[in-house]
Short mmCIF file of C-alpha atoms and ligand atoms in Angstrom, two decimals:
data_model
loop_
_atom_site.label_atom_id
_atom_site.label_comp_id
_atom_site.label_asym_id
_atom_site.label_seq_id
_atom_site.Cartn_x
_atom_site.Cartn_y
_atom_site.Cartn_z
CA MET A 81 -47.25 -8.34 8.81
CA LYS A 82 -46.85 -7.51 5.38
CA ILE A 83 -44.51 -4.66 4.53
CA LEU A 84 -44.09 -2.72 1.15
CA SER A 85 -40.95 -0.50 0.71
CA VAL A 86 -40.42 2.08 -2.35
CA ILE A 87 -37.28 2.93 -3.79
CA GLY A 88 -36.06 4.45 -7.04
CA ALA A 89 -33.09 6.87 -6.45
CA ARG A 90 -29.37 6.19 -5.69
CA PRO A 91 -29.81 7.43 -1.64
CA GLN A 92 -32.83 5.11 -1.19
CA PHE A 93 -30.58 2.04 -2.32
CA VAL A 94 -28.20 2.95 0.59
CA LYS A 95 -31.27 3.58 2.86
CA GLU A 96 -33.23 0.22 1.87
CA ALA A 97 -29.84 -1.71 2.21
CA ALA A 98 -29.97 -0.98 6.53
CA LEU A 99 -33.54 -1.69 6.69
CA GLN A 100 -33.93 -4.86 4.72
CA SER A 101 -31.08 -6.65 6.68
CA GLU A 102 -33.16 -5.76 9.83
CA LEU A 103 -36.58 -6.86 8.44
CA MET A 104 -34.78 -10.10 7.21
CA LYS A 105 -34.47 -11.00 10.82
CA LEU A 106 -37.69 -11.48 11.40
CA ASP A 107 -39.71 -14.59 10.57
CA ASN A 108 -43.23 -12.75 10.78
CA VAL A 109 -42.23 -10.07 8.49
CA GLN A 110 -42.58 -10.01 4.51
CA GLU A 111 -41.27 -7.26 2.70
CA ILE A 112 -42.22 -6.63 -0.76
CA LEU A 113 -39.89 -4.50 -2.61
CA VAL A 114 -40.74 -2.05 -5.17
CA HIS A 115 -38.18 0.01 -7.52
CA THR A 116 -40.06 2.81 -9.26
CA GLY A 117 -37.06 3.38 -12.04
CA GLN A 118 -36.60 6.82 -11.17
CA HIS A 119 -32.80 6.09 -11.41
CA TYR A 120 -32.19 3.28 -14.14
CA ASP A 121 -28.59 3.67 -15.51
CA LYS A 122 -26.49 0.13 -14.46
CA ASN A 123 -23.95 2.55 -12.20
CA MET A 124 -26.95 4.72 -10.53
CA SER A 125 -28.87 1.53 -9.69
CA GLU A 126 -27.94 -1.76 -10.22
CA ILE A 127 -24.33 -1.69 -8.99
CA PHE A 128 -25.88 -0.57 -5.64
CA PHE A 129 -27.99 -3.69 -5.44
CA ASN A 130 -24.52 -5.59 -5.96
CA VAL A 131 -22.06 -3.82 -3.55
CA LEU A 132 -24.81 -3.56 -0.65
CA ASN A 133 -26.10 -6.89 -1.16
CA ILE A 134 -29.81 -5.74 -1.42
CA ASN A 135 -32.32 -8.45 -2.79
CA LEU A 136 -33.36 -7.30 -6.07
CA PRO A 137 -37.11 -5.81 -6.16
CA LYS A 138 -40.14 -8.16 -6.81
CA TYR A 139 -41.32 -5.07 -9.15
CA ASN A 140 -39.36 -2.44 -11.13
CA LEU A 141 -41.58 -0.01 -12.95
CA GLY A 142 -39.27 1.07 -15.09
CA ILE A 143 -40.97 4.69 -14.98
CA THR A 144 -38.55 7.66 -16.50
CA ALA A 145 -39.45 11.01 -17.53
CA ASN A 146 -37.95 14.54 -17.55
CA LEU A 147 -41.27 16.10 -16.03
CA HIS A 148 -41.59 15.89 -12.14
CA GLY A 149 -45.71 15.86 -12.53
CA GLU A 150 -45.65 13.29 -15.29
CA MET A 151 -43.02 11.13 -13.42
CA THR A 152 -44.88 11.31 -10.05
CA GLY A 153 -48.09 10.61 -11.70
CA LYS A 154 -46.98 7.40 -13.65
CA MET A 155 -45.49 5.95 -10.53
CA MET A 156 -48.79 6.65 -8.73
CA ILE A 157 -51.01 4.70 -11.38
CA GLU A 158 -48.51 1.62 -11.14
CA LEU A 159 -48.10 1.71 -7.44
CA GLU A 160 -51.83 1.78 -6.81
CA LYS A 161 -52.47 -1.30 -8.88
CA ILE A 162 -49.21 -3.20 -6.84
CA MET A 163 -50.87 -1.79 -3.29
CA ILE A 164 -54.20 -3.20 -4.08
CA GLU A 165 -52.59 -6.46 -5.11
CA GLU A 166 -50.50 -6.99 -2.32
CA LYS A 167 -52.68 -5.27 0.34
CA PRO A 168 -49.57 -4.43 2.82
CA ASP A 169 -50.02 -3.52 6.21
CA LYS A 170 -47.82 -0.66 6.07
CA VAL A 171 -45.66 1.16 3.22
CA LEU A 172 -42.18 2.63 3.82
CA VAL A 173 -40.82 5.39 2.10
CA TYR A 174 -37.72 6.94 1.98
CA GLY A 175 -36.14 10.61 2.01
CA ASP A 176 -37.53 13.38 -0.37
CA THR A 177 -37.31 12.02 -3.70
CA ASN A 178 -40.49 11.97 -6.47
CA SER A 179 -40.54 8.17 -5.62
CA THR A 180 -41.09 9.04 -2.11
CA VAL A 181 -44.30 11.16 -2.35
CA ALA A 182 -46.04 8.92 -5.02
CA ALA A 183 -45.57 6.17 -2.92
CA ALA A 184 -46.93 8.31 -0.05
CA LEU A 185 -49.75 9.56 -1.81
CA THR A 186 -50.77 6.47 -3.04
CA ALA A 187 -50.85 4.48 0.07
CA ASN A 188 -52.76 7.56 1.51
CA LYS A 189 -55.25 7.33 -1.05
CA LEU A 190 -55.55 3.50 -0.24
CA LYS A 191 -56.14 4.38 3.75
CA ILE A 192 -52.60 2.17 4.14
CA GLU A 193 -50.45 3.34 7.00
CA ILE A 194 -47.05 5.07 5.84
CA ALA A 195 -43.83 5.29 7.56
CA HIS A 196 -41.30 7.68 6.56
CA ILE A 197 -37.83 7.33 7.10
CA GLU A 198 -35.54 10.37 7.04
CA ALA A 199 -38.64 12.35 8.38
CA GLY A 200 -38.71 16.16 9.57
CA LEU A 201 -36.31 17.55 7.54
CA ARG A 202 -36.65 21.03 6.30
CA GLN A 203 -34.92 23.57 4.64
CA LYS A 204 -37.47 26.46 3.01
CA LYS A 205 -34.79 27.66 0.32
CA PRO A 206 -34.83 27.44 -2.57
CA LYS A 207 -38.61 28.33 -2.74
CA TYR A 208 -39.24 25.91 -5.61
CA MET A 209 -36.94 22.64 -4.36
CA PRO A 210 -38.57 19.65 -5.36
CA GLU A 211 -37.11 17.60 -2.60
CA GLU A 212 -38.88 20.18 0.15
CA THR A 213 -42.24 19.60 -1.22
CA ASN A 214 -41.88 16.04 -1.11
CA ARG A 215 -40.75 15.97 2.67
CA ILE A 216 -43.44 18.17 3.51
CA VAL A 217 -46.48 16.61 1.73
CA THR A 218 -44.73 12.88 2.70
CA ASP A 219 -44.14 13.82 6.71
CA HIS A 220 -47.97 15.34 6.73
CA ILE A 221 -49.63 11.79 5.58
CA SER A 222 -47.25 9.48 7.25
CA ASP A 223 -48.23 7.36 10.28
CA LEU A 224 -44.78 6.71 11.48
CA LEU A 225 -42.25 9.72 11.09
CA PHE A 226 -38.35 8.53 11.95
CA CYS A 227 -36.20 11.12 12.75
CA PRO A 228 -32.69 11.18 11.82
CA SER A 229 -31.93 14.21 14.17
CA GLU A 230 -33.30 15.96 17.27
CA ARG A 231 -33.87 18.63 15.09
CA SER A 232 -36.04 17.10 12.71
CA ILE A 233 -38.11 16.25 15.63
CA ASP A 234 -38.66 19.99 16.54
CA ASN A 235 -39.13 20.56 12.87
CA LEU A 236 -42.36 18.65 12.72
CA LYS A 237 -43.46 20.14 16.18
CA LYS A 238 -43.54 23.28 14.57
CA GLU A 239 -45.87 22.00 11.92
CA GLY A 240 -48.12 20.49 14.51
CA ILE A 241 -47.12 17.10 13.96
CA LEU A 242 -46.60 15.42 17.33
CA ASN A 243 -47.75 11.78 16.94
CA GLY A 244 -45.99 9.05 15.46
CA VAL A 245 -42.92 10.97 15.70
CA TYR A 246 -39.55 8.95 16.93
CA PHE A 247 -35.75 9.95 16.92
CA THR A 248 -33.60 6.76 15.84
CA GLY A 249 -30.63 8.44 14.05
CA ASP A 250 -29.70 8.06 10.59
CA VAL A 251 -30.00 4.73 8.75
CA MET A 252 -27.15 6.17 6.30
CA TYR A 253 -24.85 6.05 9.60
CA ASP A 254 -25.75 2.43 9.99
CA ILE A 255 -24.76 1.41 6.48
CA PHE A 256 -21.52 3.51 6.69
CA LEU A 257 -20.35 1.61 9.81
CA LYS A 258 -21.30 -1.68 8.47
CA MET A 259 -19.48 -1.38 5.17
CA LYS A 260 -16.59 0.50 5.79
CA PRO A 261 -14.25 -2.50 5.94
CA GLY A 262 -15.02 -3.34 2.63
CA PHE A 263 -14.42 0.64 1.51
CA ASP A 264 -12.82 0.42 -2.18
CA TYR A 265 -9.75 2.43 -2.40
CA SER A 266 -8.78 1.30 -5.91
CA LYS A 267 -9.47 4.57 -7.05
CA VAL A 268 -7.37 6.39 -5.10
CA ASP A 269 -4.14 4.05 -6.24
CA LYS A 270 -5.11 4.27 -9.79
CA LEU A 271 -5.26 7.83 -9.90
CA ASN A 272 -1.97 7.99 -7.91
CA LEU A 273 -3.89 10.20 -5.16
CA ARG A 274 -2.01 11.06 -2.28
CA GLU A 275 -3.51 11.07 1.37
CA LYS A 276 -5.52 14.64 2.07
CA ASP A 277 -4.19 15.74 -0.82
CA TYR A 278 -7.40 15.72 -3.30
CA ILE A 279 -10.92 16.81 -3.51
CA VAL A 280 -14.23 14.76 -4.18
CA MET A 281 -16.89 16.52 -6.00
CA THR A 282 -20.27 15.89 -6.80
CA LEU A 283 -22.87 18.14 -8.54
CA HIS A 284 -26.52 17.32 -9.76
CA ARG A 285 -29.24 19.74 -8.26
CA ASP A 286 -31.51 21.42 -10.73
CA PHE A 287 -30.78 24.85 -9.54
CA ASN A 288 -26.45 24.31 -10.12
CA VAL A 289 -26.84 22.73 -13.32
CA ASP A 290 -30.11 23.43 -15.31
CA GLU A 291 -28.86 27.09 -15.78
CA LYS A 292 -25.66 27.72 -18.06
CA GLU A 293 -24.41 31.01 -16.56
CA LYS A 294 -24.27 29.10 -13.04
CA LEU A 295 -23.02 25.64 -14.16
CA GLU A 296 -20.49 27.79 -15.99
CA LYS A 297 -19.48 29.69 -13.02
CA ILE A 298 -19.29 26.60 -10.74
CA LEU A 299 -17.29 24.59 -13.15
CA SER A 300 -14.54 27.02 -14.16
CA THR A 301 -14.03 27.82 -10.45
CA MET A 302 -13.61 23.91 -10.00
CA ASN A 303 -11.36 23.93 -12.97
CA LYS A 304 -9.18 26.79 -11.13
CA ILE A 305 -9.00 24.54 -8.12
CA SER A 306 -7.89 21.54 -9.94
CA LYS A 307 -4.95 23.23 -11.24
CA GLU A 308 -4.03 23.32 -7.25
CA ILE A 309 -5.26 20.44 -6.05
CA PRO A 310 -6.20 17.38 -7.92
CA VAL A 311 -10.43 17.05 -8.26
CA ILE A 312 -12.13 13.85 -8.96
CA TYR A 313 -15.72 14.15 -10.37
CA PRO A 314 -18.06 11.34 -10.66
CA MET A 315 -20.74 12.83 -12.58
CA HIS A 316 -24.33 12.19 -12.47
CA PRO A 317 -26.39 12.09 -15.81
CA ARG A 318 -28.06 14.95 -15.54
CA THR A 319 -25.21 17.03 -15.41
CA LYS A 320 -23.51 15.36 -18.21
CA LYS A 321 -26.37 16.35 -20.55
CA ARG A 322 -26.49 20.00 -19.41
CA ILE A 323 -22.42 20.15 -19.90
CA ASN A 324 -23.04 18.73 -23.48
CA GLU A 325 -25.91 20.77 -24.24
CA PHE A 326 -24.43 23.72 -22.95
CA GLY A 327 -20.86 23.28 -24.60
CA LEU A 328 -18.97 23.42 -21.33
CA ASN A 329 -16.98 20.26 -21.68
CA LYS A 330 -13.47 22.48 -22.22
CA LEU A 331 -14.06 23.52 -18.25
CA LEU A 332 -13.51 19.78 -17.52
CA ASP A 333 -9.91 19.76 -19.05
CA SER A 334 -7.90 19.26 -16.07
CA ILE A 335 -10.45 17.58 -13.59
CA PHE A 336 -10.72 13.65 -13.27
CA VAL A 337 -14.07 13.23 -14.64
CA THR A 338 -15.66 9.35 -13.99
CA GLU A 339 -18.86 7.86 -14.47
CA PRO A 340 -20.92 7.72 -11.25
CA ILE A 341 -19.43 5.32 -9.08
CA ASP A 342 -20.66 2.78 -6.42
CA TYR A 343 -21.16 3.76 -2.83
CA LEU A 344 -17.87 1.50 -2.01
CA GLN A 345 -16.04 3.10 -4.05
CA LEU A 346 -17.32 6.76 -3.21
CA MET A 347 -16.62 5.75 0.23
CA GLY A 348 -13.21 4.88 -0.06
CA LEU A 349 -12.29 8.18 -2.14
CA THR A 350 -13.77 10.01 0.74
CA GLU A 351 -11.93 8.54 3.63
CA HIS A 352 -8.45 9.59 2.26
CA CYS A 353 -9.58 13.09 0.97
CA PHE A 354 -9.03 16.88 1.76
CA LYS A 355 -12.29 17.94 1.63
CA VAL A 356 -15.30 17.32 -0.47
CA VAL A 357 -17.46 20.09 -2.72
CA THR A 358 -20.93 18.78 -3.09
CA ASP A 359 -25.02 19.56 -3.49
CA SER A 360 -26.07 16.20 -2.45
CA GLY A 361 -28.02 15.97 0.77
CA GLY A 362 -26.65 12.40 1.52
CA TYR A 363 -23.00 12.94 0.82
CA GLN A 364 -22.42 16.35 2.60
CA LYS A 365 -23.67 13.57 5.41
CA GLU A 366 -21.21 10.85 4.61
CA SER A 367 -18.37 12.98 4.48
CA TYR A 368 -18.95 14.16 8.07
CA PHE A 369 -19.24 10.41 8.82
CA SER A 370 -15.89 10.05 7.17
CA GLY A 371 -14.34 12.93 9.54
CA LYS A 372 -14.23 15.10 6.17
CA GLN A 373 -15.45 19.10 5.84
CA ALA A 374 -17.62 19.80 2.52
CA VAL A 375 -18.44 22.80 1.01
CA VAL A 376 -22.21 22.63 0.11
CA LEU A 377 -23.19 24.33 -2.90
CA MET A 378 -26.61 24.98 -1.68
CA PRO A 379 -28.36 28.18 -0.17
CA ALA A 380 -29.76 26.40 2.38
CA THR A 381 -29.74 22.64 3.85
CA SER A 382 -31.45 20.61 5.77
CA TRP A 383 -28.40 18.90 7.88
CA ILE A 384 -27.79 22.38 9.04
CA GLU A 385 -26.34 21.11 12.36
CA LEU A 386 -23.19 20.25 10.20
CA VAL A 387 -23.45 24.03 9.05
CA GLU A 388 -23.79 25.26 12.74
CA LYS A 389 -21.10 23.54 14.37
CA GLY A 390 -18.35 24.72 11.60
CA ILE A 391 -17.79 21.25 9.88
CA ASN A 392 -19.65 22.06 6.38
CA CYS A 393 -20.45 25.51 4.99
CA LEU A 394 -23.05 26.69 2.53
CA VAL A 395 -21.47 28.16 -0.17
CA GLU A 396 -22.63 30.50 -3.49
CA PRO A 397 -20.47 30.17 -6.86
CA GLU A 398 -18.41 33.25 -5.66
CA GLU A 399 -17.56 32.00 -2.70
CA LEU A 400 -16.75 28.25 -3.63
CA TYR A 401 -12.66 29.10 -4.17
CA ASN A 402 -11.88 30.59 -1.08
CA ALA A 403 -14.24 28.12 1.09
CA VAL A 404 -12.40 25.01 -0.58
CA PHE A 405 -8.85 26.69 0.81
CA LYS A 406 -10.01 28.24 3.78
CA GLU A 407 -8.03 26.65 6.98
CA ASN A 408 -10.00 25.83 9.37
CA LYS A 409 -10.05 22.39 11.56
CA PRO A 410 -13.24 22.14 14.00
CA ASP A 411 -13.72 19.67 16.57
CA ILE A 412 -15.63 17.07 14.63
CA PRO A 413 -17.98 15.24 17.22
CA ARG A 414 -19.32 11.78 16.72
CA ASN A 415 -22.95 10.64 16.87
CA ILE A 416 -24.80 13.53 15.93
CA TYR A 417 -26.90 11.22 13.63
CA GLY A 418 -27.56 8.39 16.37
CA ASN A 419 -25.62 5.45 16.87
CA GLY A 420 -25.56 3.38 14.16
CA ASN A 421 -28.82 1.32 15.21
CA ALA A 422 -31.72 3.36 13.26
CA ALA A 423 -32.70 0.60 11.19
CA GLU A 424 -33.00 -1.66 14.15
CA LEU A 425 -34.99 1.11 15.98
CA ILE A 426 -37.04 1.71 13.39
CA VAL A 427 -37.71 -1.84 12.75
CA LYS A 428 -38.52 -2.44 16.42
CA LYS A 429 -41.21 0.61 16.11
CA LEU A 430 -42.60 -0.68 12.88
CA THR A 431 -43.72 -4.04 13.68
CA GLU A 432 -44.95 -3.59 17.27
CA SER A 433 -47.33 -0.85 16.02
C1 UD1 B 511 -33.04 12.55 -7.55
C2 UD1 B 511 -34.03 13.48 -6.25
C3 UD1 B 511 -33.00 14.02 -5.62
C4 UD1 B 511 -31.57 13.35 -5.26
C5 UD1 B 511 -31.07 12.42 -6.59
C6 UD1 B 511 -29.83 11.54 -5.83
C7 UD1 B 511 -36.02 14.16 -6.95
C8 UD1 B 511 -36.93 15.15 -7.22
N1 UD1 B 511 -34.58 14.38 -6.90
O1 UD1 B 511 -32.53 13.79 -8.28
O2 UD1 B 511 -33.26 14.26 -4.39
O3 UD1 B 511 -30.54 13.94 -4.42
O4 UD1 B 511 -31.84 12.03 -7.06
O5 UD1 B 511 -29.08 11.45 -7.37
O6 UD1 B 511 -36.49 13.06 -6.83
N2 UD1 B 511 -31.02 10.49 -15.11
C9 UD1 B 511 -30.35 9.31 -16.12
N3 UD1 B 511 -30.15 8.36 -15.67
C10 UD1 B 511 -30.32 7.75 -14.14
C11 UD1 B 511 -31.00 8.73 -13.74
C12 UD1 B 511 -31.71 9.99 -14.10
O7 UD1 B 511 -30.05 9.51 -17.29
O8 UD1 B 511 -30.11 6.67 -13.82
C13 UD1 B 511 -31.41 11.58 -15.62
C14 UD1 B 511 -32.78 11.79 -15.97
O9 UD1 B 511 -33.47 11.30 -16.99
C15 UD1 B 511 -33.51 13.12 -15.75
C16 UD1 B 511 -31.96 13.40 -15.04
O10 UD1 B 511 -31.04 12.48 -14.88
O11 UD1 B 511 -33.13 13.75 -17.03
C17 UD1 B 511 -32.72 14.01 -13.31
O12 UD1 B 511 -32.76 12.75 -12.82
P1 UD1 B 511 -34.09 12.73 -11.67
O13 UD1 B 511 -34.41 11.38 -10.83
O14 UD1 B 511 -35.28 13.58 -12.13
O15 UD1 B 511 -33.58 13.68 -10.35
P2 UD1 B 511 -32.24 13.65 -9.83
O16 UD1 B 511 -31.43 14.71 -10.11
O17 UD1 B 511 -31.37 12.26 -10.04
#
């Protein structure tokens, strides 16, 4: 069986790491890996391949663009050529990025079966969230839908998607457990951080960073927080561009800003932190894997279970300060997203159908 996997953005490298190691155990399966190029800086892409031991892609399309339509369209043009050439039995797509939807649409037009990993997530708000559109479109044209949570199965049911749907748990949890012995604590030591006495922040969503007033509000609050407790901020290149463009650098004076860091370093920082502040889909869940609470700068989340259980909370910038210092210590149940064997379950289904 020939499987063509398409990745392109940071969280997809983590998910691919889980799948690839399972696929490699099978002699009768050949995986062709394609990187669209959506994330291209060394520390947004290459370092993930290094620290997660992912085989290099056979194809790297090197596609980047500021406009989403242009990016998605260019990816489709190149992916179509590769799919025609490689003739895969199935195309594997992950999550909700432009690379995901481009690969799914291309495969559908070539009548190739699609398997979607992390299917069924929904969050509805904000209305024009590109990831939500990407998820809906991909789910509706996928043949195999691998769900990380029970709720994602219900979401698909509500939209009439019943066939080919499986609960497997989350492949990101597989990788978290597998990589835990190798988490890198060097940043904790280097910055002289004390156990449970600092915050790790990530911020990159268009609705938080593309508008000056909103970004200013978030950064000035984080700056105020950083006078009371150290804040570490590995900065996404999108946010860096905006901060420079809007002249907001002064708001970072007491925040420890770093370049984007690799998976093992981020998890090392998270294991010892007090709390996480983020607008990342993957990271709000990885902080839960670490037993930490996340203050989530989003109007809604597709990982709503964590909010309902009182572990994470959704905030607007005005609520950020109080949410960070709010004392609540919920029980943090394990295994909301499966048992860490999601990739094994997925590969079993993938190869038997
Ligand atoms: C994308 C995903 C998002 C995911 C995030 C993870 C979509 C619609 N969104 O958002 O779901 O949470 O990845 O990080 O696909 N850039 C660089 N260097 C890079 C990568 C990006 O400079 O290595 C710049 C791009 O040129 C662009 C901006 O950052 O100007 C945004 O990148 P893009 O991939 O469009 O979206 P993300 O915000 O990263």
